[in-house]
């Protein structure tokens, strides 16, 4: 997940300060992890064993975890309750939600404007078949995410646009979803405007430019192997075989005019690279997509936003000549529709889930379980430089498995990574790369991770968008776990780097520039 600045990091870090209010639990500090552990067990049961990939069910799981956790609190429950509110108001959580909503509106606008038809036409005309499409999607997703800096936003856009195009061409859906998430990992990890890049640099007292330059070697090694993996897997993993004749008709009817929306994607990338805020960048993309769609007849004003009024609405029928107003007799049809509201609405439930997860993470920080884990690993595992780096990799991975929003996890674990790295005189660039590598990777792997859920939320809207897209074509988050090649390989690269010393730098080898010079 990404924005163009790391300014939201400070408040989450403050949760570990000694002078902050703490919560006492029966059973010790470890019991403050109960809400998060309960949620993870619930998520595994729901997604892996019962095969139910529903954000509503996950919301219930984290709510019950927070409620049951209250019974382990010593004394007054007021501090516990206030900490829930404190966690839910963290800027890192709100940043993720805003990125999802803006990306959802943008992707829906492009989808309604025929961009998927354009992609299908282009892939068919250029001979990119089912076997190659996941690999091509991985590369394009990586480039797009690197440009705009938001992995979550990229996952939403590519699931909305490239996923249905790939299915029509015969690509394997699980492999395709994995390729989209892998591309999001690549860009989130490498983009200078990604907030994970910025937070990793700031928490390790390093300059962003130096961090990006020093981490390229790790990212590209994982990406080359991942690309080869998608090329090979694409040859052996077949698609769903969408009704032969129907599929051919859909491909034949696809038109290149939808490719005009490449312009709006280019505007988003260019604006983000120019240093503009991601909300501003995507807003410009929305404007360009709307104007070009209206000018070419791909969209109407009613497609973008439509008010469906009841027959007894004052001035309803008299104003029905307006292109954004229609009077409907069916009470169930009354409401507001169109690309913008439909694109945003798909993420409201996920937004609630994220806020509650961050609240549970704040309980864990305030109650001391988080600090207990870090203290134990420093005292028992980090005995030499190699073990220290392995401990840094493992602890960053563990915290990212618990705190499912990658920026929030990075902010929480960043001071610890700095502490243990400085003990062994590791360079700030090296520390930042270890931190961000695990953060970027694992934020898009586990079924309850923010990146996976953002992509899956977008995918759940597709059956209502296309007549040929049925519910059984959805890829459940648990199924995609083994196929997020870039994520697993990036973790493996840092484990190997810790074991072998590849890329290791000490403070005496090279001093990072001051953060203020960024």
Short mmCIF file of C-alpha atoms in Angstrom, two decimals:
data_model
loop_
_atom_site.label_atom_id
_atom_site.label_comp_id
_atom_site.label_asym_id
_atom_site.label_seq_id
_atom_site.Cartn_x
_atom_site.Cartn_y
_atom_site.Cartn_z
CA UNK A 1 0.00 0.00 0.00
CA UNK A 2 1.36 3.37 -0.81
CA UNK A 3 1.02 7.08 -0.87
CA UNK A 4 3.48 9.80 -1.63
CA UNK A 5 4.67 10.51 1.88
CA UNK A 6 5.56 8.88 5.14
CA UNK A 7 3.99 11.49 7.35
CA UNK A 8 1.45 9.06 8.74
CA UNK A 9 4.07 6.86 10.35
CA UNK A 10 4.77 8.75 13.53
CA UNK A 11 1.55 8.17 15.43
CA UNK A 12 1.64 4.38 15.11
CA UNK A 13 5.20 4.25 16.35
CA UNK A 14 4.20 6.22 19.42
CA UNK A 15 2.20 3.18 20.54
CA UNK A 16 5.50 1.67 21.76
CA UNK A 17 6.66 4.63 23.84
CA UNK A 18 7.19 3.90 27.53
CA UNK A 19 5.24 6.98 28.61
CA UNK A 20 2.09 5.92 26.78
CA UNK A 21 -0.82 4.40 28.72
CA UNK A 22 -0.57 0.62 28.94
CA UNK A 23 -3.18 -2.09 29.45
CA UNK A 24 -2.67 -4.82 32.04
CA UNK A 25 -3.92 -8.33 31.23
CA UNK A 26 -4.55 -11.45 33.24
CA UNK A 27 -1.91 -13.91 32.06
CA UNK A 28 0.69 -11.26 31.32
CA UNK A 29 1.66 -9.20 28.30
CA UNK A 30 1.13 -12.07 25.89
CA UNK A 31 -2.62 -11.97 26.42
CA UNK A 32 -2.79 -8.60 24.68
CA UNK A 33 -2.23 -10.54 21.45
CA UNK A 34 -5.45 -12.49 22.00
CA UNK A 35 -7.68 -10.40 19.65
CA UNK A 36 -5.20 -10.71 16.76
CA UNK A 37 -4.50 -14.41 17.36
CA UNK A 38 -8.23 -15.14 17.60
CA UNK A 39 -8.76 -13.32 14.30
CA UNK A 40 -5.97 -15.19 12.51
CA UNK A 41 -7.30 -18.56 13.67
CA UNK A 42 -10.80 -17.50 12.61
CA UNK A 43 -9.49 -16.36 9.20
CA UNK A 44 -7.63 -19.63 8.63
CA UNK A 45 -10.69 -21.70 9.53
CA UNK A 46 -12.97 -19.58 7.36
CA UNK A 47 -10.76 -19.32 4.28
CA UNK A 48 -8.66 -22.50 4.33
CA UNK A 49 -10.92 -25.09 5.92
CA UNK A 50 -14.43 -23.85 5.16
CA UNK A 51 -13.47 -22.16 1.85
CA UNK A 52 -15.50 -19.02 2.61
CA UNK A 53 -13.79 -15.88 1.33
CA UNK A 54 -16.11 -13.25 2.74
CA UNK A 55 -15.01 -9.99 4.34
CA UNK A 56 -18.21 -9.93 6.40
CA UNK A 57 -17.20 -13.15 8.12
CA UNK A 58 -13.73 -11.75 8.82
CA UNK A 59 -15.31 -8.63 10.32
CA UNK A 60 -17.25 -10.85 12.72
CA UNK A 61 -14.03 -12.68 13.60
CA UNK A 62 -12.08 -9.56 14.55
CA UNK A 63 -15.10 -8.13 16.41
CA UNK A 64 -15.40 -11.28 18.53
CA UNK A 65 -11.65 -11.24 19.14
CA UNK A 66 -11.85 -7.67 20.45
CA UNK A 67 -14.89 -8.45 22.61
CA UNK A 68 -13.45 -11.65 24.12
CA UNK A 69 -10.09 -9.95 24.66
CA UNK A 70 -11.77 -7.44 26.95
CA UNK A 71 -12.46 -10.16 29.52
CA UNK A 72 -8.73 -10.66 30.06
CA UNK A 73 -8.16 -7.02 31.02
CA UNK A 74 -7.20 -6.27 34.62
CA UNK A 75 -9.23 -3.48 36.21
CA UNK A 76 -11.17 -0.85 34.27
CA UNK A 77 -11.98 -1.67 30.64
CA UNK A 78 -12.02 2.00 29.68
CA UNK A 79 -8.39 2.11 28.51
CA UNK A 80 -8.95 -1.01 26.41
CA UNK A 81 -12.01 0.55 24.78
CA UNK A 82 -10.21 3.84 24.16
CA UNK A 83 -7.32 1.97 22.57
CA UNK A 84 -9.73 0.45 20.06
CA UNK A 85 -10.76 3.96 19.02
CA UNK A 86 -7.12 5.05 19.02
CA UNK A 87 -6.16 2.26 16.65
CA UNK A 88 -9.09 2.87 14.31
CA UNK A 89 -8.10 6.52 13.92
CA UNK A 90 -4.50 5.79 12.89
CA UNK A 91 -3.58 7.60 9.65
CA UNK A 92 -1.98 4.46 8.21
CA UNK A 93 -5.36 2.72 8.20
CA UNK A 94 -7.20 5.68 6.71
CA UNK A 95 -4.53 6.03 4.01
CA UNK A 96 -5.13 2.45 2.86
CA UNK A 97 -8.89 2.98 2.73
CA UNK A 98 -8.62 6.20 0.73
CA UNK A 99 -6.31 4.50 -1.77
CA UNK A 100 -8.79 1.64 -2.20
CA UNK A 101 -11.76 3.93 -2.76
CA UNK A 102 -10.02 6.15 -5.31
CA UNK A 103 -8.52 3.18 -7.15
CA UNK A 104 -11.92 1.45 -7.16
CA UNK A 105 -13.62 4.46 -8.76
CA UNK A 106 -10.86 4.77 -11.37
CA UNK A 107 -10.87 1.07 -12.28
CA UNK A 108 -14.68 0.92 -12.50
CA UNK A 109 -14.72 3.94 -14.80
CA UNK A 110 -12.21 2.30 -17.13
CA UNK A 111 -14.10 -0.97 -17.02
CA UNK A 112 -17.41 0.69 -17.91
CA UNK A 113 -15.61 2.61 -20.64
CA UNK A 114 -14.64 -0.55 -22.52
CA UNK A 115 -11.00 -0.88 -21.48
CA UNK A 116 -11.32 -4.65 -20.99
CA UNK A 117 -12.56 -5.02 -24.58
CA UNK A 118 -9.55 -3.03 -25.71
CA UNK A 119 -7.17 -5.27 -23.75
CA UNK A 120 -8.76 -8.42 -25.20
CA UNK A 121 -8.48 -6.99 -28.71
CA UNK A 122 -4.84 -6.01 -28.20
CA UNK A 123 -3.83 -9.37 -26.71
CA UNK A 124 -5.59 -11.27 -29.50
CA UNK A 125 -4.14 -9.06 -32.24
CA UNK A 126 -0.61 -9.30 -30.88
CA UNK A 127 -0.75 -13.06 -30.33
CA UNK A 128 -0.51 -12.95 -26.53
CA UNK A 129 -2.36 -16.11 -25.67
CA UNK A 130 -3.40 -17.80 -22.48
CA UNK A 131 0.07 -19.15 -21.68
CA UNK A 132 1.82 -15.78 -21.90
CA UNK A 133 -0.88 -13.56 -20.42
CA UNK A 134 -0.01 -14.11 -16.70
CA UNK A 135 3.66 -13.28 -17.34
CA UNK A 136 2.75 -10.18 -19.34
CA UNK A 137 0.31 -9.14 -16.62
CA UNK A 138 3.04 -9.52 -14.00
CA UNK A 139 5.36 -7.20 -15.94
CA UNK A 140 2.68 -4.59 -16.61
CA UNK A 141 1.41 -4.68 -13.02
CA UNK A 142 4.98 -4.24 -11.77
CA UNK A 143 5.57 -1.24 -14.05
CA UNK A 144 2.23 0.35 -13.20
CA UNK A 145 2.73 -0.07 -9.45
CA UNK A 146 6.28 1.25 -9.61
CA UNK A 147 4.94 4.33 -11.36
CA UNK A 148 2.04 5.14 -9.05
CA UNK A 149 3.43 3.68 -5.83
CA UNK A 150 0.25 2.06 -4.54
CA UNK A 151 0.26 -1.72 -4.59
CA UNK A 152 -3.27 -1.95 -3.25
CA UNK A 153 -4.55 0.43 -5.92
CA UNK A 154 -2.73 -1.50 -8.61
CA UNK A 155 -4.18 -4.81 -7.41
CA UNK A 156 -7.68 -3.34 -7.60
CA UNK A 157 -7.15 -1.88 -11.08
CA UNK A 158 -5.56 -5.00 -12.57
CA UNK A 159 -8.10 -7.40 -11.07
CA UNK A 160 -10.90 -5.20 -12.41
CA UNK A 161 -9.40 -4.81 -15.88
CA UNK A 162 -6.82 -7.50 -16.66
CA UNK A 163 -8.39 -10.42 -14.79
CA UNK A 164 -11.56 -10.68 -16.96
CA UNK A 165 -9.50 -10.07 -20.11
CA UNK A 166 -7.14 -12.90 -19.17
CA UNK A 167 -10.00 -15.29 -18.44
CA UNK A 168 -11.52 -14.60 -21.85
CA UNK A 169 -8.19 -15.39 -23.47
CA UNK A 170 -8.01 -18.69 -21.57
CA UNK A 171 -5.46 -17.87 -18.84
CA UNK A 172 -5.53 -19.76 -15.55
CA UNK A 173 -7.37 -17.57 -13.00
CA UNK A 174 -5.32 -18.57 -9.95
CA UNK A 175 -2.05 -17.97 -11.77
CA UNK A 176 -3.36 -14.68 -13.13
CA UNK A 177 -4.38 -13.41 -9.70
CA UNK A 178 -0.97 -14.42 -8.36
CA UNK A 179 0.74 -12.52 -11.18
CA UNK A 180 -1.26 -9.37 -10.38
CA UNK A 181 -0.33 -9.55 -6.70
CA UNK A 182 3.31 -10.24 -7.58
CA UNK A 183 3.45 -7.14 -9.76
CA UNK A 184 1.96 -5.12 -6.92
CA UNK A 185 4.69 -6.42 -4.60
CA UNK A 186 7.42 -5.46 -7.06
CA UNK A 187 6.22 -1.87 -7.37
CA UNK A 188 5.30 -1.40 -3.73
CA UNK A 189 8.79 -2.52 -2.75
CA UNK A 190 10.70 -0.47 -5.33
CA UNK A 191 8.67 2.68 -6.06
CA UNK A 192 10.26 5.85 -4.63
CA UNK A 193 6.75 7.25 -4.01
CA UNK A 194 5.56 4.16 -2.13
CA UNK A 195 4.90 4.85 1.52
CA UNK A 196 6.53 1.55 2.48
CA UNK A 197 9.69 2.74 0.73
CA UNK A 198 9.48 6.08 2.51
CA UNK A 199 8.74 4.61 5.95
CA UNK A 200 11.52 2.02 5.63
CA UNK A 201 13.98 4.81 4.77
CA UNK A 202 12.82 7.23 7.47
CA UNK A 203 12.76 4.66 10.29
CA UNK A 204 16.33 3.62 9.39
CA UNK A 205 17.64 7.21 9.04
CA UNK A 206 18.39 6.77 5.34
CA UNK A 207 17.68 8.76 2.22
CA UNK A 208 15.02 7.43 -0.14
CA UNK A 209 17.13 7.62 -3.28
CA UNK A 210 19.90 5.55 -1.75
CA UNK A 211 17.44 3.02 -0.38
CA UNK A 212 15.80 2.51 -3.78
CA UNK A 213 19.13 2.20 -5.56
CA UNK A 214 20.48 -0.30 -3.03
CA UNK A 215 17.40 -2.53 -3.03
CA UNK A 216 17.15 -2.97 -6.81
CA UNK A 217 19.49 -5.98 -6.76
CA UNK A 218 17.23 -7.88 -4.37
CA UNK A 219 14.00 -7.03 -6.17
CA UNK A 220 15.26 -7.82 -9.65
CA UNK A 221 16.63 -11.25 -8.68
CA UNK A 222 13.22 -12.23 -7.30
CA UNK A 223 11.44 -10.70 -10.31
CA UNK A 224 13.49 -12.54 -12.93
CA UNK A 225 12.82 -15.89 -11.27
CA UNK A 226 9.14 -14.99 -10.76
CA UNK A 227 8.77 -14.06 -14.43
CA UNK A 228 10.29 -17.39 -15.45
CA UNK A 229 7.89 -19.09 -13.07
CA UNK A 230 4.86 -17.47 -14.67
CA UNK A 231 6.13 -18.30 -18.15
CA UNK A 232 6.60 -21.97 -17.25
CA UNK A 233 3.43 -22.30 -15.16
CA UNK A 234 1.41 -20.65 -17.91
CA UNK A 235 2.34 -23.48 -20.26
CA UNK A 236 0.98 -26.16 -17.93
CA UNK A 237 -1.89 -24.52 -16.04
CA UNK A 238 -4.95 -24.30 -18.24
CA UNK A 239 -7.83 -21.86 -18.06
CA UNK A 240 -11.50 -22.40 -17.33
CA UNK A 241 -12.50 -23.07 -20.92
CA UNK A 242 -15.22 -20.43 -21.03
CA UNK A 243 -17.83 -21.75 -23.50
CA UNK A 244 -15.83 -22.17 -26.73
CA UNK A 245 -18.13 -20.41 -29.20
CA UNK A 246 -19.22 -17.77 -26.72
CA UNK A 247 -15.59 -17.02 -25.92
CA UNK A 248 -14.65 -16.66 -29.56
CA UNK A 249 -17.62 -14.39 -30.18
CA UNK A 250 -16.66 -12.17 -27.25
CA UNK A 251 -13.08 -11.94 -28.49
CA UNK A 252 -14.23 -11.22 -32.04
CA UNK A 253 -16.55 -8.46 -30.83
CA UNK A 254 -13.83 -6.72 -28.80
CA UNK A 255 -12.82 -3.32 -30.14
CA UNK A 256 -9.56 -1.35 -29.93
CA UNK A 257 -11.27 1.94 -29.07
CA UNK A 258 -11.26 1.01 -25.38
CA UNK A 259 -7.47 1.33 -25.43
CA UNK A 260 -7.98 5.09 -25.27
CA UNK A 261 -7.97 4.59 -21.52
CA UNK A 262 -4.26 3.82 -21.67
CA UNK A 263 -4.05 7.60 -21.77
CA UNK A 264 -5.72 7.96 -18.37
CA UNK A 265 -3.47 5.24 -16.90
CA UNK A 266 -0.49 7.13 -18.30
CA UNK A 267 -1.74 10.33 -16.69
CA UNK A 268 -1.95 8.60 -13.30
CA UNK A 269 1.58 7.22 -13.63
CA UNK A 270 3.04 10.48 -14.91
CA UNK A 271 1.38 12.58 -12.22
CA UNK A 272 2.49 10.22 -9.46
CA UNK A 273 6.06 10.06 -10.75
CA UNK A 274 6.06 13.86 -10.82
CA UNK A 275 5.61 13.76 -7.07
CA UNK A 276 1.93 14.57 -6.77
CA UNK A 277 -0.18 12.96 -4.05
CA UNK A 278 -1.68 9.62 -5.09
CA UNK A 279 -5.22 10.93 -4.53
CA UNK A 280 -4.47 13.81 -6.89
CA UNK A 281 -2.87 11.47 -9.42
CA UNK A 282 -5.83 9.09 -9.52
CA UNK A 283 -8.28 12.00 -9.55
CA UNK A 284 -6.64 13.31 -12.71
CA UNK A 285 -6.93 9.81 -14.17
CA UNK A 286 -10.65 9.78 -13.34
CA UNK A 287 -11.12 13.16 -15.05
CA UNK A 288 -9.25 12.11 -18.19
CA UNK A 289 -11.09 8.76 -18.35
CA UNK A 290 -14.47 10.46 -17.97
CA UNK A 291 -13.77 13.16 -20.57
CA UNK A 292 -12.32 10.75 -23.15
CA UNK A 293 -15.11 8.24 -22.53
CA UNK A 294 -17.80 10.89 -22.99
CA UNK A 295 -16.11 12.37 -26.07
CA UNK A 296 -15.85 8.99 -27.82
CA UNK A 297 -19.28 7.76 -26.78
CA UNK A 298 -17.89 5.01 -24.58
CA UNK A 299 -19.66 6.47 -21.55
CA UNK A 300 -22.67 8.64 -20.83
CA UNK A 301 -23.15 10.92 -17.85
CA UNK A 302 -25.65 8.39 -16.55
CA UNK A 303 -22.99 5.69 -16.66
CA UNK A 304 -20.75 7.78 -14.45
CA UNK A 305 -23.41 8.81 -11.94
CA UNK A 306 -27.16 8.14 -12.06
CA UNK A 307 -29.94 9.11 -9.64
CA UNK A 308 -32.85 6.64 -9.69
CA UNK A 309 -35.78 8.51 -8.11
CA UNK A 310 -39.19 7.07 -7.10
CA UNK A 311 -42.29 8.08 -9.05
CA UNK A 312 -43.59 10.25 -6.19
CA UNK A 313 -40.37 12.25 -5.83
CA UNK A 314 -40.97 16.04 -5.98
CA UNK A 315 -39.83 17.38 -9.37
CA UNK A 316 -38.84 13.82 -10.31
CA UNK A 317 -40.68 13.37 -13.60
CA UNK A 318 -40.37 17.05 -14.52
CA UNK A 319 -36.57 16.83 -14.35
CA UNK A 320 -36.28 13.43 -15.98
CA UNK A 321 -34.81 15.08 -19.06
CA UNK A 322 -31.55 15.40 -17.11
CA UNK A 323 -29.08 12.71 -18.26
CA UNK A 324 -28.23 11.78 -14.69
CA UNK A 325 -31.82 11.34 -13.43
CA UNK A 326 -34.38 8.65 -14.10
CA UNK A 327 -37.70 7.84 -12.45
CA UNK A 328 -38.23 4.18 -11.55
CA UNK A 329 -41.37 2.36 -10.46
CA UNK A 330 -39.57 -0.47 -8.69
CA UNK A 331 -38.85 0.62 -5.07
CA UNK A 332 -35.82 -1.67 -4.98
CA UNK A 333 -34.28 0.25 -7.89
CA UNK A 334 -34.36 3.60 -6.07
CA UNK A 335 -30.89 4.88 -5.26
CA UNK A 336 -27.69 6.23 -6.75
CA UNK A 337 -25.70 4.23 -9.29
CA UNK A 338 -22.92 4.64 -11.79
CA UNK A 339 -19.20 3.98 -12.08
CA UNK A 340 -18.11 6.21 -9.22
CA UNK A 341 -20.40 4.89 -6.50
CA UNK A 342 -20.12 1.29 -7.70
CA UNK A 343 -16.34 1.49 -7.74
CA UNK A 344 -16.15 2.89 -4.22
CA UNK A 345 -18.91 0.81 -2.63
CA UNK A 346 -17.11 -2.49 -3.11
CA UNK A 347 -14.56 -1.56 -0.45
CA UNK A 348 -16.72 -0.26 2.38
CA UNK A 349 -16.87 -3.62 4.16
CA UNK A 350 -13.14 -4.12 3.72
CA UNK A 351 -12.54 -0.64 5.14
CA UNK A 352 -14.34 -1.62 8.36
CA UNK A 353 -12.26 -4.80 8.59
CA UNK A 354 -9.00 -2.89 8.22
CA UNK A 355 -9.90 -0.37 10.90
CA UNK A 356 -10.72 -3.17 13.35
CA UNK A 357 -7.49 -5.05 12.58
CA UNK A 358 -5.43 -1.93 13.25
CA UNK A 359 -7.37 -1.50 16.51
CA UNK A 360 -6.45 -5.05 17.55
CA UNK A 361 -2.82 -4.37 16.65
CA UNK A 362 -2.88 -1.28 18.86
CA UNK A 363 -4.20 -3.41 21.74
CA UNK A 364 -1.23 -5.74 21.22
CA UNK A 365 1.18 -2.78 21.29
CA UNK A 366 -0.38 -1.11 24.33
CA UNK A 367 -0.58 -4.40 26.23
CA UNK A 368 3.08 -5.24 25.69
CA UNK A 369 2.89 -8.46 23.64
CA UNK A 370 4.53 -6.78 20.71
CA UNK A 371 7.45 -5.54 22.79
CA UNK A 372 7.77 -8.91 24.56
CA UNK A 373 8.26 -10.67 21.20
CA UNK A 374 10.90 -8.18 20.13
CA UNK A 375 12.77 -8.26 23.45
CA UNK A 376 12.89 -12.05 23.43
CA UNK A 377 14.20 -12.23 19.87
CA UNK A 378 16.92 -9.64 20.58
CA UNK A 379 18.10 -11.48 23.71
CA UNK A 380 17.92 -15.04 22.36
CA UNK A 381 18.28 -14.99 18.58
CA UNK A 382 20.45 -12.06 17.50
CA UNK A 383 23.76 -13.48 18.71
CA UNK A 384 25.89 -12.56 15.67
CA UNK A 385 25.45 -10.53 12.51
CA UNK A 386 24.08 -13.41 10.45
CA UNK A 387 21.60 -14.42 13.14
CA UNK A 388 20.75 -10.77 13.66
CA UNK A 389 19.76 -10.38 10.02
CA UNK A 390 17.80 -13.64 10.09
CA UNK A 391 16.04 -12.37 13.21
CA UNK A 392 15.24 -9.10 11.45
CA UNK A 393 13.80 -11.00 8.48
CA UNK A 394 11.80 -13.37 10.67
CA UNK A 395 10.43 -10.74 13.04
CA UNK A 396 9.44 -8.42 10.19
CA UNK A 397 7.69 -11.36 8.52
CA UNK A 398 5.90 -12.31 11.74
CA UNK A 399 4.64 -8.81 12.43
CA UNK A 400 3.43 -8.49 8.84
CA UNK A 401 1.50 -11.73 9.23
CA UNK A 402 -0.19 -10.24 12.30
CA UNK A 403 -0.69 -6.61 11.23
CA UNK A 404 -2.13 -7.11 7.79
CA UNK A 405 -1.72 -3.54 6.50
CA UNK A 406 1.88 -3.47 5.39
CA UNK A 407 2.60 0.18 6.16
CA UNK A 408 1.25 -0.16 9.70
CA UNK A 409 3.36 -3.28 10.25
CA UNK A 410 6.44 -1.50 8.95
CA UNK A 411 5.88 1.49 11.18
CA UNK A 412 5.48 -0.77 14.21
CA UNK A 413 8.56 -2.93 13.58
CA UNK A 414 10.80 -0.20 12.16
CA UNK A 415 12.34 1.01 15.46
CA UNK A 416 13.16 -2.58 16.42
CA UNK A 417 14.89 -3.23 13.09
CA UNK A 418 16.91 -0.07 13.64
CA UNK A 419 17.87 -1.11 17.17
CA UNK A 420 19.09 -4.59 16.32
CA UNK A 421 20.81 -3.45 13.12
CA UNK A 422 22.72 -0.68 14.86
CA UNK A 423 23.89 -3.16 17.49
CA UNK A 424 25.82 -4.94 14.72
CA UNK A 425 26.72 -1.72 12.85
CA UNK A 426 24.58 -2.59 9.82
CA UNK A 427 24.15 0.18 7.30
CA UNK A 428 20.80 1.99 7.18
CA UNK A 429 20.25 0.94 3.58
CA UNK A 430 20.63 -2.72 4.49
CA UNK A 431 18.24 -2.38 7.41
CA UNK A 432 15.66 -0.55 5.30
CA UNK A 433 15.82 -3.21 2.59
CA UNK A 434 15.34 -6.08 5.02
CA UNK A 435 12.40 -4.25 6.58
CA UNK A 436 10.63 -3.34 3.36
CA UNK A 437 11.29 -6.67 1.64
CA UNK A 438 9.19 -8.63 4.14
CA UNK A 439 6.60 -5.87 4.39
CA UNK A 440 6.01 -5.69 0.66
CA UNK A 441 6.01 -9.45 0.18
CA UNK A 442 3.78 -10.66 2.99
CA UNK A 443 1.26 -7.87 2.61
CA UNK A 444 0.07 -9.65 -0.54
CA UNK A 445 0.29 -13.34 0.37
CA UNK A 446 -1.79 -14.35 3.39
CA UNK A 447 -5.55 -14.67 2.79
CA UNK A 448 -6.26 -11.98 5.40
CA UNK A 449 -3.63 -9.55 4.06
CA UNK A 450 -4.72 -6.13 2.86
CA UNK A 451 -3.44 -6.52 -0.70
CA UNK A 452 -5.11 -9.90 -1.22
CA UNK A 453 -8.42 -8.74 0.22
CA UNK A 454 -8.35 -5.55 -1.87
CA UNK A 455 -7.89 -7.58 -5.04
CA UNK A 456 -10.48 -10.14 -4.03
CA UNK A 457 -13.01 -7.43 -3.17
CA UNK A 458 -12.62 -6.06 -6.69
CA UNK A 459 -12.97 -9.56 -8.10
CA UNK A 460 -16.26 -10.17 -6.29
CA UNK A 461 -17.83 -7.34 -8.30
CA UNK A 462 -17.02 -8.95 -11.67
CA UNK A 463 -19.93 -11.43 -11.89
CA UNK A 464 -22.30 -8.47 -11.89
CA UNK A 465 -20.35 -6.73 -14.65
CA UNK A 466 -20.22 -9.47 -17.31
CA UNK A 467 -22.88 -11.96 -18.37
CA UNK A 468 -20.28 -14.67 -18.92
CA UNK A 469 -18.51 -14.21 -15.58
CA UNK A 470 -19.95 -16.61 -12.98
CA UNK A 471 -19.29 -16.89 -9.26
CA UNK A 472 -17.35 -20.14 -9.67
CA UNK A 473 -14.68 -18.21 -11.61
CA UNK A 474 -13.65 -16.31 -8.48
CA UNK A 475 -10.26 -17.21 -7.00
CA UNK A 476 -10.45 -17.63 -3.24
CA UNK A 477 -7.58 -15.95 -1.34
CA UNK A 478 -6.33 -19.25 0.08
CA UNK A 479 -5.88 -20.74 -3.39
CA UNK A 480 -3.59 -17.96 -4.62
CA UNK A 481 -1.10 -18.21 -1.74
CA UNK A 482 1.42 -20.53 -3.48
CA UNK A 483 1.31 -18.55 -6.73
CA UNK A 484 2.38 -15.14 -5.45
CA UNK A 485 5.86 -15.92 -6.76
CA UNK A 486 7.41 -12.47 -6.27
CA UNK A 487 6.42 -12.44 -2.61
CA UNK A 488 7.83 -15.83 -1.70
CA UNK A 489 10.97 -15.27 -3.74
CA UNK A 490 11.60 -11.86 -2.18
CA UNK A 491 11.49 -13.39 1.30
CA UNK A 492 13.79 -16.19 0.11
CA UNK A 493 16.24 -13.66 -1.36
CA UNK A 494 16.63 -11.93 1.99
CA UNK A 495 16.99 -15.21 3.88
CA UNK A 496 19.78 -16.18 1.49
CA UNK A 497 21.29 -12.70 1.71
CA UNK A 498 21.37 -12.99 5.50
CA UNK A 499 22.96 -16.43 5.35
CA UNK A 500 25.56 -15.60 2.71
CA UNK A 501 26.15 -11.91 3.35
CA UNK A 502 25.02 -10.94 -0.16
CA UNK A 503 24.57 -7.17 -0.28
CA UNK A 504 25.52 -6.72 3.37
CA UNK A 505 26.89 -3.29 4.20
CA UNK A 506 28.15 -1.88 7.46
CA UNK A 507 28.07 1.71 8.63
CA UNK A 508 31.80 2.02 7.95
CA UNK A 509 31.31 0.81 4.35
CA UNK A 510 28.98 3.59 3.35
CA UNK A 511 27.06 6.19 5.29
CA UNK A 512 23.53 6.90 4.10
CA UNK A 513 22.57 10.45 3.35
CA UNK A 514 20.57 12.38 5.89
CA UNK A 515 16.83 11.93 5.54
CA UNK A 516 16.45 15.70 5.44
CA UNK A 517 18.20 15.76 2.08
CA UNK A 518 15.45 13.74 0.40
#
